[in-house]
């Protein structure tokens, strides 16, 4: 009596392999199903503020593929730096809004002053502090400002405008 052997066709292997790969791919997107989620949880569990740590690391998609604490440290530093950069850009935005208001006021004063007025000239000269302050927000922390050129050019233009106002004497 001959033993029967079960053979599957090569096409069935491909279907089975495709199904297994599909399941594996789907499982990798499930929360808590990957080793990297465990690595983030383990790493953050050893910090003084676990919730902030998880939030910081999860702000970057790269944390999903991290396999070492060193990679998470790099991801955390980059995310913290991005956060600091955003905060400074927000502050610079507020400074430039103040600058625009002050410039509008100075423009109105220059437009309607009957004769040269030192107070108006000083108001125009003081506009130069806004780009300096913006640049200072970055320089104080040793962060390269993405607005460095804008700050410099704006300061130079405001300086020229101030010089022209002083020529009205």
N, CA and C of each residue as an Amber inpcrd file, in Angstrom:
protein
   507
   0.8430000  -1.1560000   0.0000000   0.0000000   0.0000000   0.0000000
   0.8910000   1.2220000   0.0000000   0.6410000   2.0100000  -0.9270000
   1.4740000   3.1870000  -1.0900000   0.9200000   4.3070000  -0.2340000
   1.8310000   4.9990000   0.4100000   1.4230000   6.1490000   1.2280000
   1.1240000   7.3220000   0.3140000   0.0430000   7.9630000   0.6170000
  -0.2830000   9.1100000  -0.2280000   0.3780000  10.3580000   0.3510000
   0.9300000  11.1230000  -0.4860000   1.5640000  12.3680000  -0.0490000
   0.7350000  13.5270000  -0.5730000   0.5950000  14.4760000   0.2670000
  -0.1760000  15.6550000  -0.1280000   0.7710000  16.6760000  -0.7320000
   0.4890000  17.0230000  -1.9110000   1.2990000  18.0370000  -2.5920000
   0.3930000  19.2110000  -2.9230000   0.9370000  20.3820000  -2.7100000
   0.1890000  21.5760000  -3.0980000   0.8610000  22.1660000  -4.3080000
   0.0830000  22.7660000  -5.0880000   0.6430000  23.3390000  -6.3100000
   1.4380000  24.6000000  -5.9670000   2.4160000  24.9550000  -6.7930000
   3.2140000  26.1560000  -6.5440000   2.3520000  27.4150000  -6.4440000
   1.2480000  27.4600000  -7.1190000   0.3550000  28.6170000  -7.0410000
  -0.2080000  28.8020000  -5.6440000  -0.4900000  27.6710000  -4.9460000
  -1.0140000  27.7490000  -3.5880000   0.0190000  28.3240000  -2.6270000
   1.2980000  28.0220000  -2.8400000   2.3650000  28.5640000  -1.9930000
   2.4010000  30.0860000  -2.1030000   2.2270000  30.5680000  -3.3140000
   2.2620000  32.0160000  -3.5230000   1.0950000  32.6970000  -2.8160000
  -0.0680000  32.0780000  -2.8710000  -1.2420000  32.6380000  -2.2090000
  -1.0320000  32.6350000  -0.7010000  -0.5130000  31.5220000  -0.1670000
  -0.2560000  31.4060000   1.2620000   0.7820000  32.4290000   1.7070000
   1.8570000  32.5670000   0.9450000   2.9100000  33.5280000   1.2660000
   2.3630000  34.9570000   1.2350000   1.5670000  35.2650000   0.2350000
   0.9740000  36.5990000   0.1300000   0.0610000  36.8770000   1.3220000
  -0.7120000  35.8730000   1.7410000  -1.6050000  36.0430000   2.8860000
  -0.8080000  36.2830000   4.1610000   0.2700000  35.5220000   4.3610000
   1.1050000  35.6980000   5.5530000   1.7640000  37.0750000   5.5750000
   2.2570000  37.5050000   4.4320000   2.8680000  38.8310000   4.3540000
   1.8370000  39.9240000   4.6270000   0.6370000  39.7440000   4.1160000
  -0.4340000  40.7120000   4.3610000  -0.7800000  40.8050000   5.8350000
  -0.8580000  39.6570000   6.4910000  -1.1610000  39.6300000   7.9260000
  -0.0380000  40.2940000   8.7120000   1.2050000  39.9920000   8.3580000
   2.3540000  40.5860000   9.0510000   2.3750000  42.0980000   8.8680000
   2.0940000  42.5430000   7.6660000   2.0870000  43.9860000   7.4010000
   0.9790000  44.6680000   8.1950000  -0.1950000  44.0710000   8.2200000
  -1.3130000  44.6550000   8.9620000  -1.0100000  44.6800000  10.4570000
  -0.4060000  43.6360000  10.9640000  -0.0900000  43.5630000  12.3880000
   0.9330000  44.6110000  12.7940000   1.8110000  44.9780000  11.8730000
   2.8400000  45.9600000  12.2210000   2.2470000  47.3410000  12.4550000
   1.0270000  47.5950000  11.9880000   0.3960000  48.8890000  12.1850000
  -0.5030000  48.9230000  13.4120000  -0.6960000  47.7970000  14.0550000
  -1.5270000  47.7630000  15.2420000  -0.7800000  48.3940000  16.4030000
  -1.4530000  49.2170000  17.2240000  -0.7740000  49.8160000  18.3610000
  -0.3090000  48.7390000  19.3250000   0.8970000  48.9040000  19.8010000
   1.4300000  47.9800000  20.7840000   1.8700000  46.6560000  20.2190000
   1.8460000  46.5010000  18.9260000   2.1800000  45.2040000  18.3710000
   3.6380000  45.0870000  17.9850000   4.3500000  46.1790000  17.9750000
   5.7290000  46.1020000  17.5200000   6.7020000  46.2830000  18.6710000
   7.9000000  45.8250000  18.4330000   8.9490000  45.9350000  19.4380000
   9.3160000  47.3870000  19.6870000   9.1760000  48.2400000  18.6550000
   9.5580000  49.6390000  18.8330000   8.6140000  50.3460000  19.7980000
   7.3250000  50.0070000  19.7830000   6.3960000  50.5940000  20.7380000
   6.8030000  50.1890000  22.1380000   7.2110000  48.9550000  22.2830000
   7.6940000  48.4680000  23.5650000   8.9680000  49.2060000  23.9650000
   9.8460000  49.4630000  23.0040000  11.0890000  50.1880000  23.2880000
  10.7820000  51.6060000  23.7550000   9.8380000  52.2660000  23.1040000
   9.4450000  53.6160000  23.5130000   8.8870000  53.5640000  24.9310000
   7.9990000  52.6250000  25.2020000   7.3940000  52.5040000  26.5300000
   8.4470000  52.2070000  27.5920000   9.3470000  51.2720000  27.2990000
  10.4010000  50.9270000  28.2590000  11.3210000  52.1160000  28.5110000
  11.7030000  52.7840000  27.4390000  12.6190000  53.9170000  27.5660000
  11.9590000  55.0500000  28.3350000  10.7390000  55.3840000  27.9640000
  10.0420000  56.4870000  28.6230000   9.6990000  56.1590000  30.0710000
   9.5080000  54.8890000  30.3660000   9.2490000  54.4670000  31.7350000
  10.4260000  54.7340000  32.6570000  11.5910000  54.9400000  32.0950000
  12.7970000  55.1980000  32.8880000  13.1220000  56.6900000  32.9630000
  12.2110000  57.5370000  32.4770000  12.4300000  58.9820000  32.5370000
  11.5910000  59.5910000  33.6530000  11.8450000  60.8660000  33.9580000
  11.1130000  61.5370000  35.0370000   9.6960000  61.9270000  34.6370000
   9.4050000  61.9830000  33.3390000   8.0680000  62.3540000  32.8740000
   7.7020000  61.4580000  31.6970000   7.1300000  60.3270000  32.0150000
   6.8290000  59.3130000  31.0010000   5.8630000  59.8350000  29.9390000
   4.8330000  60.5580000  30.3420000   3.8410000  61.0530000  29.3730000
   4.4730000  62.0210000  28.3760000   5.3080000  62.9290000  28.8840000
   5.9710000  63.8860000  28.0030000   6.9410000  63.1720000  27.0710000
   7.6460000  62.1850000  27.5980000   8.5930000  61.4010000  26.7980000
   7.8800000  60.7050000  25.6390000   6.7830000  60.0450000  25.9390000
   6.0300000  59.3360000  24.8960000   5.5110000  60.3350000  23.8650000
   4.9820000  61.4490000  24.3400000   4.4760000  62.4780000  23.4250000
   5.5900000  63.0140000  22.5270000   6.7440000  63.2630000  23.1160000
   7.8890000  63.7730000  22.3570000   8.3180000  62.7810000  21.2850000
   8.4780000  61.5230000  21.6600000   8.9460000  60.5150000  20.7070000
   7.8960000  60.1970000  19.6510000   6.6290000  60.1880000  20.0460000
   5.5800000  59.8790000  19.0760000   5.3050000  61.0330000  18.1170000
   5.8900000  62.2060000  18.3990000   5.7200000  63.3330000  17.4710000
   6.5220000  63.1170000  16.1920000   7.3900000  62.1120000  16.2130000
   8.1850000  61.7810000  15.0290000   7.8520000  60.3670000  14.5660000
   7.5950000  60.2230000  13.2800000   7.3290000  58.8930000  12.7230000
   8.5500000  57.9910000  12.8150000   9.7220000  58.5730000  12.9560000
  10.9510000  57.7810000  13.0230000  11.0000000  56.9010000  14.2610000
  10.2800000  57.2860000  15.3200000  10.3280000  56.4780000  16.5430000
   9.7350000  55.0920000  16.3210000   8.8720000  54.9660000  15.3130000
   8.2710000  53.6560000  15.0220000   9.3020000  52.6460000  14.5380000
  10.3410000  53.1390000  13.8950000  11.3420000  52.2190000  13.3510000
  12.6080000  52.1600000  14.1970000  12.6430000  52.8710000  15.3130000
  13.8290000  52.8580000  16.1750000  13.9910000  51.4880000  16.8260000
  15.2230000  51.0400000  16.8870000  15.5000000  49.7380000  17.5040000
  16.4350000  49.8490000  18.6980000  16.9770000  51.0500000  18.9450000
  17.8840000  51.2280000  20.0770000  17.5150000  52.4930000  20.8440000
  17.9500000  52.5450000  22.0910000  17.7290000  53.7310000  22.9140000
  18.4860000  54.9170000  22.3130000  19.6370000  54.6550000  21.7400000
  20.4080000  55.7310000  21.1010000  19.5930000  56.3820000  19.9770000
  18.9360000  55.5780000  19.1560000  18.0950000  56.1280000  18.0870000
  16.9640000  56.9620000  18.6760000  16.3810000  56.4880000  19.7800000
  15.3200000  57.2580000  20.4320000  15.8650000  58.5680000  20.9950000
  17.0870000  58.5450000  21.5190000  17.7050000  59.7720000  22.0370000
  17.8640000  60.7950000  20.9200000  18.3190000  60.3410000  19.7700000
  18.4900000  61.2400000  18.6220000  17.1350000  61.7870000  18.1760000
  16.1450000  60.9240000  18.1180000  14.7910000  61.3380000  17.7250000
  14.2520000  62.3570000  18.7290000  14.4490000  62.0920000  20.0170000
  13.9890000  63.0100000  21.0630000  14.6620000  64.3700000  20.9790000
  15.9690000  64.3650000  20.7430000  16.6940000  65.6350000  20.6210000
  16.2260000  66.4330000  19.4160000  16.0280000  65.7520000  18.2990000
  15.5460000  66.4470000  17.0970000  14.1470000  67.0220000  17.3310000
  13.2930000  66.2590000  17.9890000  11.9230000  66.7220000  18.2450000
  11.9270000  67.9070000  19.2090000  12.7670000  67.8490000  20.2290000
  12.8590000  68.9600000  21.1810000  13.3980000  70.2110000  20.4860000
  14.3620000  70.0140000  19.6080000  14.9350000  71.1430000  18.8660000
  13.8780000  71.7660000  17.9510000  13.0890000  70.9180000  17.2840000
  12.0040000  71.4170000  16.4330000  11.0130000  72.2430000  17.2490000
  10.7160000  71.7580000  18.4400000   9.7830000  72.4540000  19.3160000
  10.3390000  73.8190000  19.7150000  11.6280000  73.8630000  20.0610000
  12.2670000  75.1300000  20.4230000  12.2780000  76.0820000  19.2340000
  12.5460000  75.5440000  18.0690000  12.5720000  76.3560000  16.8550000
  11.1880000  76.9500000  16.5880000  10.1560000  76.1310000  16.7210000
   8.7870000  76.6210000  16.5130000   8.4460000  77.7270000  17.5060000
   8.8540000  77.5440000  18.7660000   8.5640000  78.5500000  19.7940000
   9.2430000  79.8750000  19.4560000  10.4840000  79.8050000  18.9960000
  11.1960000  81.0310000  18.6400000  10.5910000  81.6830000  17.3980000
  10.1890000  80.8770000  16.4370000   9.5370000  81.4330000  15.2490000
   8.2240000  82.1180000  15.6330000   7.5090000  81.5230000  16.5710000
   6.2650000  82.1230000  17.0500000   6.5740000  83.4690000  17.7170000
   7.6320000  83.5110000  18.5320000   8.0290000  84.7590000  19.1840000
   8.4490000  85.8060000  18.1610000   9.1970000  85.3790000  17.1390000
   9.6080000  86.3120000  16.0820000   8.3920000  86.8400000  15.3360000
   7.4170000  85.9920000  15.1250000   6.1840000  86.4280000  14.4730000
   5.5330000  87.5480000  15.2810000   5.4730000  87.3650000  16.5950000
   4.8900000  88.3920000  17.4630000   5.7140000  89.6780000  17.4000000
   7.0450000  89.5410000  17.3950000   7.9050000  90.7260000  17.2900000
   7.6630000  91.4700000  15.9820000   7.5760000  90.7290000  14.8920000
   7.3710000  91.3780000  13.6010000   5.9750000  92.0040000  13.4960000
   4.9910000  91.4230000  14.1520000   3.6670000  92.0640000  14.1830000
   3.7520000  93.4020000  14.9140000   4.4960000  93.4170000  16.0460000
   4.7180000  94.6750000  16.7630000   5.4700000  95.6700000  15.8820000
   6.4540000  95.1750000  15.1460000   7.2400000  96.0190000  14.2470000
   6.3400000  96.6320000  13.1730000   5.4520000  95.8370000  12.6160000
   4.5450000  96.3440000  11.5820000   3.6290000  97.4390000  12.1300000
   3.1290000  97.2360000  13.3530000   2.2770000  98.2640000  13.9670000
   3.0690000  99.5460000  14.2090000   4.2830000  99.3860000  14.7610000
   5.1280000 100.5540000  15.0310000   5.5270000 101.2450000  13.7330000
   5.7900000 100.4700000  12.6920000   6.1600000 101.0520000  11.3950000
   4.9850000 101.8170000  10.7980000   3.7830000 101.2910000  10.9350000
   2.5950000 101.9910000  10.4280000   2.4120000 103.3140000  11.1620000
   2.6240000 103.2920000  12.4660000   2.5150000 104.5150000  13.2590000
   3.5920000 105.5190000  12.8490000   4.8240000 105.0320000  12.6910000
   5.9270000 105.9150000  12.2800000   5.6710000 106.4830000  10.8870000
   5.1450000 105.6630000  10.0050000   4.8410000 106.1190000   8.6470000
   3.8160000 107.2560000   8.6800000   2.7860000 107.0830000   9.4780000
   1.7680000 108.1320000   9.5920000   2.3780000 109.4110000  10.1610000
   3.2540000 109.2610000  11.1480000   3.8710000 110.4400000  11.7620000
   4.7930000 111.1510000  10.7770000   5.5660000 110.3830000  10.0000000
   6.4660000 110.9950000   9.0140000   5.6500000 111.6710000   7.9150000
   4.5890000 111.0230000   7.5030000   3.7550000 111.5550000   6.4190000
   3.1460000 112.9050000   6.7880000   2.7370000 113.0560000   8.0340000
   2.0010000 114.2580000   8.4260000   2.7970000 115.2290000   9.2860000
   4.0900000 114.9910000   9.4930000   4.8370000 115.9510000  10.3060000
   5.1470000 117.1930000   9.4600000   4.8600000 118.3730000  10.0100000
   5.0720000 119.5910000   9.2330000   6.5540000 119.9110000   9.0440000
   7.3540000 119.5510000  10.0060000   8.7960000 119.7990000   9.9220000
   9.4950000 118.6310000  10.6020000  10.8160000 118.6160000  10.4890000
  11.5850000 117.5280000  11.0900000  11.2850000 117.4560000  12.5780000
  11.0930000 116.2450000  13.0560000  10.7850000 116.0200000  14.4660000
  11.6860000 114.8930000  14.9630000  12.5020000 115.2100000  15.9580000
  13.4250000 114.2020000  16.5120000  12.6810000 112.9780000  17.0360000
  11.5220000 113.1870000  17.6230000  10.7680000 112.0500000  18.1760000
  10.3420000 111.0840000  17.0770000   9.9400000 111.6150000  15.9460000
   9.5470000 110.7680000  14.8140000  10.7660000 110.0330000  14.2760000
  11.8770000 110.7440000  14.1260000  13.1090000 110.1150000  13.6400000
  13.5610000 109.0100000  14.5860000  13.4460000 109.2600000  15.8830000
  13.8150000 108.2390000  16.8660000  12.8770000 107.0370000  16.7900000
  11.5940000 107.2930000  16.5430000  10.6280000 106.1930000  16.4100000
  10.9850000 105.3120000  15.2190000  11.3970000 105.9410000  14.1210000
  11.7990000 105.1700000  12.9430000  13.0820000 104.3970000  13.2400000
  14.0360000 105.0440000  13.8990000  15.2970000 104.3710000  14.2440000
  15.0660000 103.1790000  15.1650000  14.0950000 103.3180000  16.0660000
  13.8520000 102.2420000  17.0360000  13.2650000 100.9910000  16.3940000
  12.7640000 101.1060000  15.1640000  12.2170000  99.9270000  14.4850000
  13.2890000  98.8660000  14.2560000  14.5320000  99.2800000  14.2200000
  15.6270000  98.3350000  13.9600000  15.7820000  97.2980000  15.0690000
  15.2360000  97.5570000  16.2420000  15.4030000  96.6040000  17.3430000
  14.5960000  95.3280000  17.1270000  13.5290000  95.3910000  16.3530000
  12.6810000  94.2070000  16.1880000  13.4200000  93.0470000  15.5200000
  14.0800000  93.2600000  14.3740000  14.8320000  92.1390000  13.7980000
  15.9990000  91.7050000  14.6870000  16.6040000  92.6640000  15.4080000
  17.6960000  92.3120000  16.3290000  17.1870000  91.3930000  17.4330000
  16.0160000  91.7220000  17.9810000  15.4350000  90.8870000  19.0430000
  15.1040000  89.4930000  18.5230000  14.5410000  89.4390000  17.3280000
  14.2050000  88.1430000  16.7350000  15.4670000  87.2990000  16.5890000
  16.5080000  87.8850000  16.0330000  17.7690000  87.1600000  15.8570000
  18.3320000  86.7420000  17.2100000  18.1920000  87.6130000  18.2050000
  18.6980000  87.3150000  19.5420000  18.0400000  86.1050000  20.1820000
  16.7750000  85.8600000  19.8540000  16.0830000  84.6820000  20.3910000
  16.7950000  83.3960000  19.9900000  17.3390000  83.3780000  18.7950000
  18.0410000  82.1940000  18.3020000  19.4890000  82.1800000  18.7820000
  20.1450000  83.3350000  18.7050000  21.5550000  83.4130000  19.0850000
  21.7700000  83.0270000  20.5440000  20.8370000  83.4130000  21.4120000
  20.9670000  83.1230000  22.8410000  21.0320000  81.6260000  23.1180000
  20.4030000  80.8390000  22.2740000  20.3890000  79.3900000  22.4690000
  21.3580000  78.6680000  21.5410000  22.1020000  79.4270000  20.7530000
  23.0510000  78.8070000  19.8290000  22.3740000  78.0500000  18.7000000
  21.1660000  78.4760000  18.3580000  20.4130000  77.8340000  17.2790000
  20.5030000  78.7200000  16.0460000  20.8200000  78.1180000  14.9240000
  20.8680000  78.8810000  13.6770000  19.4530000  79.3270000  13.3180000
  19.2970000  80.6140000  13.1190000  17.9760000  81.1530000  12.8070000
  17.6470000  80.9720000  11.3360000  16.4870000  80.3850000  11.0460000
  16.0700000  80.2970000   9.6480000  15.6890000  81.6750000   9.1080000
  15.5730000  82.6430000  10.0030000  15.2150000  84.0050000   9.6090000
  16.4200000  84.9350000   9.5850000  17.6140000  84.3780000   9.7220000
  18.8070000  85.2230000   9.8320000  18.9130000  86.2140000   8.6770000
  18.7660000  85.7400000   7.4670000  18.8770000  86.6240000   6.3060000
  17.7430000  87.6450000   6.3050000  16.5270000  87.1920000   6.6020000
  15.3790000  88.0990000   6.6520000  15.6060000  89.1720000   7.7110000
  16.0830000  88.7530000   8.9010000  16.3390000  89.7110000   9.9720000
  17.3840000  90.7420000   9.5470000  18.4660000  90.2640000   8.9520000
  19.5530000  91.1520000   8.5380000  19.0750000  92.1390000   7.4800000
  18.3960000  91.6370000   6.4620000  17.9130000  92.5000000   5.3740000
  16.8830000  93.5000000   5.9020000  15.9820000  93.0460000   6.7640000
  14.9780000  93.9450000   7.3370000  15.6460000  95.0300000   8.1660000
  16.6180000  94.6360000   8.9810000  17.3420000  95.6180000   9.7940000
  18.0500000  96.6390000   8.9020000  18.6850000  96.1790000   7.8330000
  19.3690000  97.0890000   6.9100000  18.3820000  98.0490000   6.2470000
  17.2480000  97.5420000   5.8110000  16.2440000  98.3910000   5.1580000
  15.6750000  99.4190000   6.1320000  15.4090000  98.9860000   7.3620000
  14.9160000  99.9270000   8.3610000  15.9750000 100.9790000   8.6760000
  17.2370000 100.5690000   8.6540000  18.3280000 101.5220000   8.8650000
  18.3690000 102.5770000   7.7700000  18.2180000 102.1490000   6.5350000
  18.2030000 103.0890000   5.4050000  17.0070000 104.0340000   5.5240000
  15.8430000 103.4860000   5.8670000  14.6540000 104.3270000   6.0420000
  14.8900000 105.3590000   7.1410000  15.5290000 104.9360000   8.2230000
  15.8480000 105.8540000   9.3170000  16.7980000 106.9530000   8.8500000
  17.8160000 106.5810000   8.0900000  18.7630000 107.5730000   7.5690000
  18.0470000 108.5940000   6.6860000  17.1270000 108.1320000   5.8670000
  16.3840000 109.0410000   4.9840000  15.5370000 110.0120000   5.8090000
  14.8880000 109.4980000   6.8660000  14.1030000 110.3800000   7.7360000
  15.0120000 111.4350000   8.3600000  16.2130000 111.0470000   8.7670000
  17.1540000 112.0040000   9.3660000  17.6150000 113.0510000   8.3480000
  17.5450000 112.7380000   7.0750000  17.9130000 113.7150000   6.0370000
  16.8960000 114.8520000   5.9310000  15.7460000 114.6880000   6.5410000
  14.7050000 115.7150000   6.4800000  15.0430000 116.9420000   7.3290000
  16.0960000 116.8900000   8.0930000  16.4590000 118.0090000   8.9850000
  16.6220000 119.2770000   8.2460000
